[in-house]
Amino acid sequence: MSYRITDFDQYKRDYDLSVQNPESFWENVAENFTWDKKWTKVQSGNFSDANIKWFENGKLNITNNCLDRHIPTKANDLALLFIANSPEEIDKRFTFKELLDEVSLTANMLKAQGVQKGDRVILYMSMVPELLISVLACARIGAVHSVVFGGFSAQALAGRIEDAEAKLIITNDGGYRGDKIIPLKNIVDEALLLEGCESVEKVIVHKRVNNIINMSPERDVDWDAAREGMSLNCPAESMDAEDTLFTLYTSGSTGKPKGIKHTVAGYMVWAAYTFENVFQVEENDLYWCTADIGWITGHSYITYGPLLNGKSTVMFEGVPTYPDASRFWQIVEKYKITHFYTAPTAIRALMGCGDEFVEKNDLSSLKVIGSVGEPINDEAWHWYNEKVGKKKCPIVDTWWQTETGGIMISPLANITKLKPCFATLPLPGVRPVLLDEKGQEITSIEAEGNLCMKHPWPGVVRSIWGDHERYKQTYFSTYPGYYFTGDGCRRDSEGFFRITGRVDDVINVSGHRIGTAEVEDAIDQHHDVIEAAVVGYPHDIKGQGIYAFVMVSKNATEKIKEEIIASVVKYIGPIAKPDKIQIVKGLPKTRSGKIMRRILRKIAAAEFDSFGDISTLLDPEVVEEIKSGAILD
Ligand code: WT7
């Protein structure tokens, strides 16, 4: 049996089946996997009770499905290809058997360090094979992995450690990123001095860059030393279908980052199913996703999706512009990459470097190219199509979110008709609707509205770690009975979907999701800041840039802007640095004290003629003042 869709008629048939009888549809898909014990109920719960379960009472381990299951037929096939930051450094290859051995050994090491089923393990690492191995090692023993992207600061890391009550951290001494070294272990040390991180008992340190680090004798353990003498045999823990597989922190419109909780069986089925059908990878192809495992894309489409389908995956440690802007294309040529999956921000940045970089290399191996993370603009779509895909590779523009676990709306490569900048059609199991301001479903085909989902799919987020109330509030309270994505969307006359971007206070900077409230909090930490308001504005390369309007006290010096940036770097990390900071005398507030961000967004976008109704403002004059000081460049 297989769950591969091979043509558009089958897509339509499968889509209809998945809507008419979701339970029998997903049961058939799930039967392709290895289970220790079969489920008793395919699906229960809904978007009203917020108690969604898939494959209830089933028992399984996702690593059996990623690794052991393929050993009889693929033991010596390539599972993981690691490409280092420096083009001079030799690559590393792991067959399925070798990867299974590494994962088993590492799993035994974690057990020996005291990690038990259900414990949370934070992975704060660069893109080295040991990261992917550690992810799977956690999954093998039922520990909850929580990967924290290496660009987050000590404070941000500490917040996640505290929220997860993590028992153990795995890190590198440092990570290569282009010509820089990120001092990961030092950042862990700094985080662990902060309040709230007392749960951490051990820090395992993998040496990658050989910089000087401190090893705290009771707490820190060298990766190699810890793994010495460990057995290569580690039977996989039999997990309940709804046990937590991982949490991954992401930003919302309010409050601290949320630990998005995904559970074993539903996530597995969704990651596997969507990978297989969107990318259509065949034997002897080589698929490469350029994301970092610190984000959901790296979980679902570097780690789990490919391996679950017995396909090889590529991990690239470096950045697209090091040593120069042809690095991606050198890799495509050298390894004859057939499937290439990246973010619009990378495409735009490389487009800006000039065509000579993309024209130097032979890209004829490419068959399918993908885009993820943010809306792709028309110019970037066409450049990608012409210069990279040479007009012969379908572009799969994949819309999804950390919360959805996997791709939701996307063309299936070589199956779905393409339309520039359209994510096109929903995958089987996905029932998108557009709601108007009143929360009514818009029934006309051609429409624009807020994108919601009508029915649970296997990969949907199950909870927010430690705060189920917030889960209900965030996703199911805006439009009762629906899952609200936070995105706006258009549907054309053929029913094709085009995502227009966030409609809430989340900004998408280079495909990184950043909450305006979080940046405001970081700016407010500065003692000379009275109040800050942060909005996104259109940015040529990053998609959106961060614009901060800040009221400061009389004591602020001319260094205030630098200090504000330093504060954001300290509390969140360099990815959330404001691009523009405007010092203002006041912020536009309603009589009830709410900041009117709508106006600030207009000013930041240099749209000065259409503020709409500002009569409810407490002090309409501040608008003039802010307008006259707007940073336009
Ligand atoms: C938000 C989710 C999906 C994994 C990486 C980002 C935006 C994502 C697209 C796309 C237009 C997109 C949405 C979404 N987004 N993919 N193909 N077209 N917008 O995951 O950090 O959870 O962010 O990214 O606004 O809500 P994330």
XYZ file of C-alpha atoms and ligand atoms in Angstrom, residues 296-297 372-375 397-402 487 499 502 508 513, ligand 1:
44
model
C 9.543 23.636 12.237
C 10.638 23.352 8.599
C 8.332 28.339 2.469
C 7.988 30.745 5.349
C 6.426 33.886 3.955
C 4.563 35.123 0.910
C 4.897 27.388 -2.698
C 4.078 25.653 0.573
C 1.899 27.442 3.104
C 1.874 26.132 6.652
C 2.826 27.043 10.238
C 4.641 25.704 13.289
C -3.210 34.860 8.103
C -1.788 33.970 1.283
C -0.460 38.011 8.884
C 7.524 37.871 9.502
C 8.098 34.850 13.144
C 3.627 31.886 9.137
C 4.033 30.703 9.971
C 5.847 27.138 7.616
C 7.130 26.894 8.220
C 7.959 28.109 8.415
C 7.253 29.254 9.081
C 3.850 32.535 6.919
C 4.590 30.380 5.846
C 4.071 30.726 3.766
C 3.823 30.737 2.363
C 2.839 32.851 2.616
C 3.672 31.841 4.520
C 2.405 32.688 7.336
C 2.286 31.733 8.504
N 4.011 31.602 5.799
N 4.634 29.846 4.621
N 4.193 29.725 1.562
N 3.208 31.822 1.840
N 3.058 32.896 3.938
O 6.514 28.810 10.185
O 7.300 30.468 11.863
O 5.199 29.127 12.230
O 5.286 30.954 10.527
O 4.539 32.054 8.067
O 2.186 33.992 7.747
O 1.252 32.055 9.393
P 6.095 29.834 11.280
